[in-house]
Amino acid sequence: MAQTASSKQVGTATLTLGDKTASLPVLGGTLGTDCVDVRKLQNELGVFTFDPSYGATASCESSITYIDGDEGVLLHRGYPIDQLAENSTFLEVAYLLLNGELPNKAELEKFNSGVMRHTMLHEQIRSFWSGFRRDAHPMAMLCSVVGAMSAFYPDSINVHDERQREISAFRMIAKIPTITAWAHKYNVGQPFVYPKNEYSYAENFLYMFHAVPAEDYKPNPILTAAMDRILILHADHEQNASTSTVRLAGSTGANPFACIAAGIASLWGPAHGGANEAVLKMLAEIGHKDNIPEFIKQVKDKNSGVKLMGFGHRVYKNFDPRAKIMQKTCHEVLGELGIKDEPMLDLAIELEKIALEDDYFVSRKLYPNVDFYSGIILKAMGFPTQMFTPIFALARTVGWISQWKEMMEDPSNRISRPRQIYTGAPTRDYVPLEKRG
Ligand code: SDX
C-alpha cells in the first residue's frame, strides 16, 4: 500500500454572520485547490453551505486520481494519463489504482493471474438472461446482473473484512467483461462464449464479444492494444457522478456489488457515460457536414434543449487529455482496419473544428471530452452503439472498486447525508377529508 498523506491545515478562513464569527480551517492536499472545512459551520454559526450540484464541494479525501481542469492534466497515483496509455496495460493500471504503486514483475504476474482466474460467472447467473427481453438495453442487464452478484457471492460481502473486500474487488474486475460480453450475445441471439484465461484482459473481452463457436477467433494485436488503451482511458476520474454514487451507496455499509450496480445506473445518463452513445446518434442525425451550421445554431438556442454531445466538462476548462489520446487511437484503429474514408470521423473532425472556433464554445470553455471520439473507435471495432456505455462501465469498474475500497479503509468514513433548503409548506394542521374544498 502506498504511503499517502492526509490533507493538512494550510490556513484559516473567517466567516462572519451577524455578531458571530467562525474560524474555519483551510485544508490543502498534495496538489490542487485548497478547501475550507465547513464541518463545524452549523455548530458555530447555525447555517449550512448550499451547493446543489457540488460544483464547489470536495466530498472526500482521495489519493487515487488528480485532475487539473484548467491545464487539462489527469494523473493516476501521480502518473500522467498519456504515459499510462502509452506504456501500461489495463490490469497494470488497475493494480496501480487499487494499491497505490506500480507493481513489480512478480506482483503484476500474480495480479494478472488472480484476475484472469476469476473470469467465469456462477453458472446459475446464466439463467438471469432468459428473463430479459432480447432488445433489453445492455446497461439494464449490466445493472441487474451486477446487483444480483451479491446473491451469488455472499462469502465476499462482509464490507468490514479486509480479505473479503479484496476478493470482491477481484471478482468485480474479473467478471465484468464476461457480463458485458454476454449482454451483447443475448441481444444478438448468439451463444455465450466462456472466458479464456490464456488471453490478456482486453483480448479475452474481445474474444467473448466477437467469437462464435462456428469459427476460430484470432485476436488482432492492434485492436487488442486499442481496446486496452480505451479501458485505461476510462479507468477512473476522481469524484465524477457515478463514482460519487458508488461512494454514497458504500457509505451506508452496502455490499460492493450493490454499490457498483448503483454506479452503473448513474453512469447510464447521457450527461455522463451515456454521452458516447449519444455522440453517435447526434452525428447520424447531423448526417452531413453541410448541416453542421444549422445544428450549431440549435445548440446555441437555449430553448432547443439540444447539446453538443461529447463536449463540455464540469472540471476540464481545457482539452480533456483523454480526448486527445482517443483521437490519435481513432486514426490508428481506422488505419489498421483499412478504413480510409469514415464519414462519421470526417463529420466529427469538422464539428470539433467549427465548435472550437465558435465564440459560444470558446467563451464557455467547452472542449471535446473523453466521449467525443470513443464512439467512433468502438463503432469501427464492430461494437454496436448501445454497447458503448457498457464498455465505459466495464473500464470504470476498476475506478469504482478502488474508490470504494479507499473509502472503506478510511477510519473517518461515516454515512453520507446532505442537508437541504426546505421550500415546502410551513407547519400546518391536518384537515379532515370532509372539510377540504
Ligand atoms: C463524462 O465528471 C466526470 O469526470 C465525467 C467523466 C468521467 O470520466 O467520469 O469525464 C465522463 O461524463 C464526460 C461528459 C459527457 N457528457 C457529455 O458529453 C454531454 C454534453 N455535455 C454536457 O451536458 C455538460 O458539458 C456536462 C454535463 C458534461 C457538464 O455540465 P456542467 O458542468 O453542469 O456545465 P454547465 O451545464 O453548467 O455548462 C456551462 C455552460 C452552460 O451555458 P450557460 O448557461 O452558462 O449559458 O455551458 C453550456 C451550458 O448550457 N454547455 C453546453 C454544453 N455543455 C455545457 N452547451 C452546449 N453543448 C454542450 N455540450
Coordinates of C-alpha atoms and ligand atoms in Angstrom, one line a residue:
M1 CA 0.0 0.0 0.0
A2 CA 1.3 3.4 -1.0
Q3 CA 2.1 5.8 1.8
T4 CA -0.2 8.7 1.3
A5 CA -0.6 11.7 3.4
S6 CA -3.8 13.2 4.7
S7 CA -4.7 16.8 4.0
K8 CA -3.1 19.4 6.2
Q9 CA -4.3 22.7 7.5
V10 CA -2.8 25.4 5.4
G11 CA -4.7 28.4 6.7
T12 CA -7.8 29.7 8.3
A13 CA -10.9 31.3 6.8
T14 CA -13.0 33.6 8.8
L15 CA -16.7 33.9 8.2
T16 CA -18.9 36.4 9.9
L17 CA -22.6 36.2 10.2
G18 CA -24.4 38.9 12.2
D19 CA -22.5 39.2 15.5
K20 CA -20.9 35.7 15.3
T21 CA -17.6 34.8 13.7
A22 CA -16.4 31.4 12.8
S23 CA -12.8 30.4 12.2
L24 CA -12.7 27.6 9.6
P25 CA -9.6 25.5 8.8
V26 CA -8.4 25.7 5.2
L27 CA -7.1 22.2 4.1
G28 CA -4.6 21.5 1.4
G29 CA -3.7 18.3 -0.3
T30 CA -0.6 17.3 -2.4
L31 CA -1.9 19.2 -5.5
G32 CA -4.9 21.3 -6.4
T33 CA -7.3 23.8 -4.9
D34 CA -7.4 24.2 -1.1
C35 CA -10.7 23.6 0.7
V36 CA -12.5 25.4 3.5
D37 CA -13.5 22.8 6.1
V38 CA -17.1 23.7 6.9
R39 CA -17.9 20.8 9.1
K40 CA -18.2 23.0 12.2
L41 CA -20.1 25.7 10.5
Q42 CA -23.5 24.7 11.7
N43 CA -22.4 24.5 15.3
E44 CA -20.6 27.8 15.2
L45 CA -22.9 29.9 13.0
G46 CA -26.1 27.8 12.8
V47 CA -26.0 27.7 9.0
F48 CA -25.3 25.1 6.3
T49 CA -23.5 25.5 3.0
F50 CA -25.6 25.3 -0.2
D51 CA -24.1 23.7 -3.3
P52 CA -26.7 21.6 -5.0
S53 CA -24.7 20.0 -7.8
Y54 CA -21.4 20.0 -5.8
G55 CA -19.7 22.4 -8.2
A56 CA -17.7 23.9 -5.2
T57 CA -17.6 21.0 -2.8
A58 CA -14.9 18.4 -2.1
S59 CA -16.8 15.3 -0.8
C60 CA -13.8 13.3 0.4
E61 CA -10.0 13.0 0.6
S62 CA -8.6 10.7 -2.0
S63 CA -5.1 9.7 -3.2
I64 CA -6.2 7.9 -6.3
T65 CA -6.7 10.4 -9.1
Y66 CA -5.9 14.1 -9.6
I67 CA -7.3 16.4 -12.3
D68 CA -6.2 19.9 -13.1
G69 CA -9.1 21.1 -15.2
D70 CA -7.5 24.4 -16.3
E71 CA -4.4 22.8 -17.6
G72 CA -6.0 19.6 -18.9
V73 CA -4.0 17.3 -16.6
L74 CA -5.1 13.8 -15.4
L75 CA -2.9 11.8 -13.0
H76 CA -3.5 8.4 -11.6
R77 CA -1.5 8.0 -8.4
G78 CA 0.7 10.7 -9.7
Y79 CA 1.3 9.2 -13.2
P80 CA 0.2 11.2 -16.2
I81 CA -2.6 9.5 -18.2
D82 CA -0.7 9.8 -21.5
Q83 CA 2.3 7.9 -20.1
L84 CA 0.0 5.2 -18.7
A85 CA -1.9 5.0 -22.0
E86 CA 1.3 4.7 -24.0
N87 CA 3.3 2.3 -21.8
S88 CA 1.0 0.4 -19.5
T89 CA -1.7 -2.3 -19.7
F90 CA -5.2 -2.0 -18.2
L91 CA -4.5 -4.6 -15.5
E92 CA -1.3 -2.8 -14.5
V93 CA -3.3 0.5 -14.2
A94 CA -6.0 -1.5 -12.2
Y95 CA -3.2 -2.6 -9.8
L96 CA -2.0 0.9 -9.6
L97 CA -5.4 2.3 -8.8
L98 CA -6.2 -0.3 -6.2
N99 CA -2.8 -0.5 -4.5
G100 CA -1.2 2.9 -5.0
E101 CA 2.1 1.8 -6.6
L102 CA 3.0 0.3 -10.0
P103 CA 3.6 -3.4 -9.5
N104 CA 7.0 -5.1 -9.9
K105 CA 7.1 -8.1 -12.4
A106 CA 6.2 -10.7 -9.8
E107 CA 3.4 -8.6 -8.3
L108 CA 2.0 -8.0 -11.8
E109 CA 2.1 -11.6 -12.8
K110 CA 0.3 -12.6 -9.5
F111 CA -2.3 -9.9 -10.0
N112 CA -2.9 -10.8 -13.7
S113 CA -3.3 -14.4 -13.0
G114 CA -5.5 -13.6 -9.9
V115 CA -7.9 -11.6 -12.1
M116 CA -7.8 -14.0 -15.0
R117 CA -8.7 -17.0 -12.8
H118 CA -11.9 -15.4 -11.7
T119 CA -13.4 -14.6 -15.1
M120 CA -16.2 -17.2 -15.1
L121 CA -19.6 -16.4 -13.6
H122 CA -21.5 -18.7 -11.3
E123 CA -23.3 -20.9 -13.8
Q124 CA -26.7 -20.1 -12.3
I125 CA -26.2 -16.4 -13.3
R126 CA -26.7 -17.5 -16.9
S127 CA -30.3 -18.1 -16.2
F128 CA -30.8 -14.5 -15.4
W129 CA -30.5 -13.6 -19.1
S130 CA -33.5 -15.6 -20.1
G131 CA -35.7 -13.2 -18.0
F132 CA -34.7 -10.2 -20.1
R133 CA -36.3 -9.2 -23.4
R134 CA -33.9 -9.7 -26.3
D135 CA -33.9 -6.0 -27.1
A136 CA -33.1 -5.0 -23.5
H137 CA -30.5 -2.3 -23.3
P138 CA -27.2 -3.9 -22.2
M139 CA -26.8 -1.2 -19.4
A140 CA -30.1 -2.5 -17.9
M141 CA -28.7 -6.1 -18.0
L142 CA -25.4 -5.0 -16.5
C143 CA -27.0 -3.1 -13.7
S144 CA -29.3 -6.1 -12.8
V145 CA -26.7 -8.8 -13.1
V146 CA -24.0 -6.9 -11.1
G147 CA -26.6 -6.1 -8.4
A148 CA -27.5 -9.8 -8.3
M149 CA -23.9 -10.9 -7.8
S150 CA -24.3 -10.2 -4.0
A151 CA -26.8 -13.1 -4.0
F152 CA -24.2 -15.4 -5.7
Y153 CA -21.1 -14.5 -3.8
P154 CA -22.4 -14.0 -0.3
D155 CA -19.0 -15.2 1.0
S156 CA -17.4 -11.9 0.0
I157 CA -19.9 -9.2 1.1
N158 CA -18.7 -8.5 4.6
V159 CA -17.5 -5.0 4.0
H160 CA -15.7 -4.8 7.3
D161 CA -13.4 -7.8 6.5
E162 CA -10.3 -6.7 4.5
R163 CA -9.8 -10.1 2.9
Q164 CA -13.5 -10.2 1.7
R165 CA -13.2 -6.7 0.3
E166 CA -10.1 -7.8 -1.7
I167 CA -11.9 -10.9 -3.0
S168 CA -14.9 -8.8 -4.0
A169 CA -12.6 -6.4 -5.9
F170 CA -11.1 -9.3 -7.8
R171 CA -14.5 -10.8 -8.6
M172 CA -15.8 -7.5 -9.9
I173 CA -12.9 -6.7 -12.1
A174 CA -12.6 -10.2 -13.4
K175 CA -16.3 -10.9 -14.1
I176 CA -17.4 -7.6 -15.5
P177 CA -16.0 -8.3 -19.0
T178 CA -17.9 -11.6 -19.1
I179 CA -21.2 -9.9 -18.0
T180 CA -20.7 -7.1 -20.6
A181 CA -19.9 -9.5 -23.5
W182 CA -22.8 -11.8 -22.5
A183 CA -25.2 -8.8 -22.5
H184 CA -24.3 -8.3 -26.2
K185 CA -24.5 -12.0 -27.0
Y186 CA -28.0 -12.1 -25.6
N187 CA -29.0 -9.0 -27.6
V188 CA -27.9 -10.6 -30.9
G189 CA -29.1 -14.1 -30.1
Q190 CA -25.6 -15.8 -30.2
P191 CA -24.4 -18.4 -27.7
F192 CA -22.5 -17.1 -24.7
V193 CA -18.7 -17.5 -25.1
Y194 CA -16.9 -18.6 -22.0
P195 CA -13.7 -16.7 -21.0
K196 CA -10.3 -18.0 -21.9
N197 CA -7.7 -17.3 -19.2
E198 CA -4.7 -17.6 -21.5
Y199 CA -5.8 -14.3 -23.1
S200 CA -5.0 -10.8 -21.8
Y201 CA -7.9 -8.9 -20.2
A202 CA -8.6 -6.9 -23.3
E203 CA -8.1 -9.9 -25.6
N204 CA -10.4 -12.0 -23.6
F205 CA -13.1 -9.4 -23.7
L206 CA -12.8 -9.1 -27.5
Y207 CA -12.9 -12.9 -27.7
M208 CA -16.0 -13.3 -25.6
F209 CA -17.7 -10.4 -27.5
H210 CA -16.8 -11.4 -31.1
A211 CA -16.2 -15.1 -31.2
V212 CA -18.8 -17.7 -32.3
P213 CA -18.4 -21.5 -31.8
A214 CA -18.6 -22.0 -35.6
E215 CA -15.3 -20.2 -36.3
D216 CA -11.8 -19.9 -34.9
Y217 CA -11.2 -16.5 -33.4
K218 CA -7.8 -14.8 -33.8
P219 CA -7.3 -11.7 -31.7
N220 CA -5.9 -8.8 -33.7
P221 CA -2.9 -7.3 -31.7
I222 CA -3.6 -3.7 -32.9
L223 CA -7.2 -3.9 -31.9
T224 CA -6.4 -5.5 -28.7
A225 CA -3.9 -2.7 -27.9
A226 CA -6.6 -0.1 -28.8
M227 CA -9.1 -1.9 -26.6
D228 CA -6.6 -1.9 -23.7
R229 CA -6.0 1.8 -24.2
I230 CA -9.7 2.6 -24.3
L231 CA -10.1 0.8 -21.0
I232 CA -7.1 2.6 -19.5
L233 CA -8.6 6.0 -20.6
H234 CA -11.9 5.2 -18.8
A235 CA -10.5 3.6 -15.7
D236 CA -11.0 6.3 -13.1
H237 CA -11.8 10.0 -13.0
E238 CA -11.9 11.1 -9.3
Q239 CA -15.3 12.1 -7.9
N240 CA -17.5 12.0 -11.1
A241 CA -21.2 11.4 -10.7
S242 CA -21.1 7.5 -10.9
T243 CA -18.1 7.3 -8.5
S244 CA -19.8 9.6 -6.1
T245 CA -22.9 7.4 -6.4
V246 CA -20.7 4.3 -5.5
R247 CA -19.2 6.2 -2.5
L248 CA -22.6 7.4 -1.3
A249 CA -24.1 3.9 -1.5
G250 CA -21.0 2.4 0.1
S251 CA -21.1 4.9 2.9
T252 CA -24.2 3.1 4.2
G253 CA -22.2 -0.2 4.5
A254 CA -24.0 -1.7 1.4
N255 CA -22.1 -4.6 -0.2
P256 CA -19.8 -3.8 -3.1
F257 CA -21.8 -5.4 -5.8
A258 CA -24.9 -3.3 -4.8
C259 CA -22.7 -0.2 -4.8
I260 CA -21.2 -0.9 -8.3
A261 CA -24.8 -1.6 -9.6
A262 CA -25.7 1.9 -8.3
G263 CA -22.6 3.3 -10.1
I264 CA -23.7 1.6 -13.4
A265 CA -27.1 3.2 -13.1
S266 CA -25.6 6.6 -12.6
L267 CA -23.2 6.2 -15.5
W268 CA -26.0 5.4 -17.9
G269 CA -27.3 9.0 -18.2
P270 CA -26.4 11.0 -21.4
A271 CA -24.8 13.8 -19.4
H272 CA -22.3 11.2 -18.1
G273 CA -21.2 7.8 -19.6
G274 CA -24.2 7.6 -21.9
A275 CA -22.7 10.5 -23.9
N276 CA -20.6 8.2 -26.1
E277 CA -23.8 6.6 -27.4
A278 CA -25.4 10.0 -27.8
V279 CA -22.5 11.3 -29.8
L280 CA -23.0 8.7 -32.5
K281 CA -26.8 9.4 -32.5
M282 CA -26.0 13.1 -32.9
L283 CA -23.6 12.5 -35.7
A284 CA -26.1 10.3 -37.5
E285 CA -28.8 13.0 -37.1
I286 CA -26.5 15.7 -38.5
G287 CA -25.8 13.4 -41.4
H288 CA -23.6 15.7 -43.5
K289 CA -21.1 18.5 -43.0
D290 CA -23.4 20.9 -44.7
N291 CA -25.9 20.5 -41.8
I292 CA -23.3 21.5 -39.1
P293 CA -24.1 25.3 -39.1
E294 CA -27.8 24.6 -38.6
F295 CA -27.0 22.1 -35.8
I296 CA -24.7 24.6 -34.1
K297 CA -27.5 27.2 -34.3
Q298 CA -29.8 24.8 -32.4
V299 CA -27.2 24.1 -29.8
K300 CA -26.8 27.8 -29.1
D301 CA -30.5 28.2 -28.8
K302 CA -31.2 27.6 -25.0
N303 CA -34.8 26.8 -25.7
S304 CA -34.0 23.9 -28.1
G305 CA -32.6 21.6 -25.4
V306 CA -30.0 20.4 -27.9
K307 CA -26.4 19.9 -26.6
L308 CA -23.2 19.2 -28.5
M309 CA -22.7 15.7 -27.0
G310 CA -19.1 14.8 -26.2
F311 CA -18.4 18.5 -25.5
G312 CA -18.0 20.3 -22.1
H313 CA -17.0 19.0 -18.7
R314 CA -17.6 20.0 -15.1
V315 CA -13.9 20.0 -14.4
Y316 CA -12.0 20.5 -17.7
K317 CA -11.9 24.0 -18.9
N318 CA -9.3 23.0 -21.5
F319 CA -8.9 19.9 -23.6
D320 CA -9.7 16.6 -21.8
P321 CA -6.3 14.9 -22.1
R322 CA -8.1 11.6 -22.8
A323 CA -9.9 13.1 -25.8
K324 CA -6.5 13.9 -27.5
I325 CA -5.3 10.3 -27.0
M326 CA -8.7 9.0 -28.1
Q327 CA -8.5 10.9 -31.4
K328 CA -5.0 9.5 -32.1
T329 CA -6.2 6.0 -31.3
C330 CA -9.1 6.5 -33.6
H331 CA -6.8 7.2 -36.5
E332 CA -4.7 4.2 -35.6
V333 CA -7.7 1.8 -35.5
L334 CA -9.2 3.1 -38.7
G335 CA -5.8 2.7 -40.4
E336 CA -5.4 -0.9 -39.1
L337 CA -8.8 -1.7 -40.3
G338 CA -8.1 -0.2 -43.7
I339 CA -10.9 2.3 -43.3
K340 CA -9.8 5.3 -45.4
D341 CA -13.0 7.1 -45.5
E342 CA -15.2 7.1 -42.4
P343 CA -17.9 9.7 -42.8
M344 CA -18.6 9.8 -39.1
L345 CA -15.0 10.6 -38.3
D346 CA -14.9 13.3 -41.0
L347 CA -18.0 14.8 -39.6
A348 CA -16.7 14.7 -36.0
I349 CA -13.5 16.4 -37.0
E350 CA -15.3 19.1 -38.9
L351 CA -17.8 19.6 -36.0
E352 CA -14.9 19.8 -33.5
K353 CA -13.1 22.4 -35.7
I354 CA -16.2 24.6 -36.1
A355 CA -17.1 24.4 -32.4
L356 CA -13.6 25.2 -31.3
E357 CA -13.7 28.4 -33.4
D358 CA -17.2 29.5 -32.3
D359 CA -17.4 32.1 -29.6
Y360 CA -20.3 30.2 -27.8
F361 CA -18.0 27.3 -27.1
V362 CA -14.8 29.4 -26.7
S363 CA -16.3 31.7 -24.1
R364 CA -17.8 28.8 -22.1
K365 CA -14.5 26.9 -22.3
L366 CA -16.3 23.9 -23.9
Y367 CA -13.8 21.3 -25.3
P368 CA -14.2 17.7 -26.5
N369 CA -14.4 15.3 -23.7
V370 CA -13.5 11.5 -23.5
D371 CA -16.8 10.5 -25.1
F372 CA -16.4 12.6 -28.3
Y373 CA -14.1 10.2 -30.2
S374 CA -14.5 6.9 -28.2
G375 CA -17.8 6.0 -30.0
I376 CA -16.2 6.3 -33.5
I377 CA -13.4 3.9 -32.5
L378 CA -15.8 1.5 -30.9
K379 CA -18.0 1.6 -33.9
A380 CA -15.1 0.8 -36.2
M381 CA -14.1 -2.1 -33.9
G382 CA -17.5 -3.6 -34.5
F383 CA -19.3 -2.6 -31.3
P384 CA -23.0 -1.7 -31.7
T385 CA -23.8 1.8 -30.4
Q386 CA -25.7 0.5 -27.3
M387 CA -22.6 -1.3 -26.2
F388 CA -20.5 1.9 -25.8
T389 CA -21.7 2.8 -22.3
P390 CA -21.4 -0.8 -21.0
I391 CA -17.8 -0.7 -22.2
F392 CA -17.3 2.5 -20.3
A393 CA -18.8 0.8 -17.2
L394 CA -16.5 -2.2 -17.7
A395 CA -13.5 0.0 -17.5
R396 CA -14.8 2.3 -14.8
T397 CA -15.5 -0.7 -12.5
V398 CA -11.8 -0.6 -11.6
G399 CA -12.1 3.0 -10.5
W400 CA -15.3 2.4 -8.7
I401 CA -14.0 -0.5 -6.7
S402 CA -10.7 1.3 -5.9
Q403 CA -12.6 4.4 -4.7
W404 CA -15.0 2.2 -2.7
K405 CA -12.1 0.3 -1.1
E406 CA -10.3 3.6 -0.2
M407 CA -13.5 4.8 1.4
M408 CA -14.0 1.6 3.4
E409 CA -10.4 1.8 4.6
D410 CA -10.8 5.4 5.8
P411 CA -11.5 5.4 9.6
S412 CA -13.3 8.7 9.3
N413 CA -15.9 7.2 6.9
R414 CA -19.5 7.7 8.0
I415 CA -22.8 7.7 6.2
S416 CA -23.1 10.5 3.6
R417 CA -26.1 12.6 4.3
P418 CA -26.5 16.0 2.7
R419 CA -29.0 18.6 4.0
Q420 CA -31.4 20.9 2.1
I421 CA -33.1 24.2 2.0
Y422 CA -36.6 23.4 2.7
T423 CA -39.0 25.3 0.5
G424 CA -42.3 23.5 1.2
A425 CA -45.3 24.4 3.2
P426 CA -44.7 25.6 6.8
T427 CA -46.2 23.6 9.7
R428 CA -50.0 23.3 9.3
D429 CA -52.7 21.1 10.9
Y430 CA -54.3 18.1 9.2
V431 CA -57.7 18.9 7.6
P432 CA -60.2 16.1 7.7
L433 CA -61.4 15.0 4.2
E434 CA -64.9 16.3 4.6
K435 CA -63.6 19.7 5.4
R436 CA -61.3 20.0 2.3
G437 CA -62.6 22.2 -0.6
Ligands
SDX1 C1 -18.3 12.2 -18.6 O1 -17.3 14.3 -14.3 C2 -16.5 13.4 -14.9 O2 -15.4 13.3 -14.6 C3 -17.3 12.6 -16.0 C4 -16.4 11.8 -17.0 C5 -15.7 10.6 -16.3 O3 -14.7 10.2 -16.8 O4 -16.3 10.1 -15.3 O5 -15.4 12.7 -17.6 C6 -17.2 11.2 -18.1 O6 -19.4 12.2 -18.1 C7 -17.9 13.2 -19.7 C8 -19.1 14.2 -20.1 C9 -20.0 13.5 -21.0 N1 -21.2 14.3 -21.3 C10 -21.4 15.0 -22.4 O7 -20.6 15.0 -23.4 C11 -22.8 15.6 -22.5 C12 -22.6 17.0 -23.1 N2 -22.0 17.9 -22.1 C13 -22.8 18.5 -21.1 O8 -24.1 18.3 -20.9 C14 -22.1 19.2 -20.0 O9 -21.0 19.9 -20.5 C15 -21.6 18.4 -18.8 C16 -22.8 17.6 -18.2 C17 -20.5 17.4 -19.2 C18 -21.1 19.3 -17.7 O10 -22.1 20.1 -17.2 P1 -21.9 21.3 -16.2 O11 -20.6 21.2 -15.5 O12 -23.1 21.3 -15.3 O13 -21.8 22.5 -17.1 P2 -23.0 23.5 -17.4 O14 -24.2 22.7 -17.9 O15 -23.2 24.4 -16.2 O16 -22.4 24.3 -18.6 C19 -21.9 25.6 -18.6 C20 -22.4 26.4 -19.8 C21 -23.9 26.4 -19.9 O17 -24.3 27.6 -20.6 P3 -24.7 28.9 -19.8 O18 -25.9 28.6 -19.0 O19 -23.6 29.4 -19.0 O20 -25.0 29.9 -20.9 O21 -22.0 25.7 -21.0 C22 -23.2 25.2 -21.7 C23 -24.3 25.2 -20.7 O22 -25.6 25.3 -21.3 N3 -22.9 23.9 -22.1 C24 -23.1 23.4 -23.3 C25 -22.6 22.1 -23.4 N4 -22.0 21.8 -22.2 C26 -22.2 22.9 -21.4 N5 -23.8 23.9 -24.4 C27 -23.9 23.1 -25.5 N6 -23.4 21.8 -25.6 C28 -22.8 21.3 -24.5 N7 -22.3 20.1 -24.6

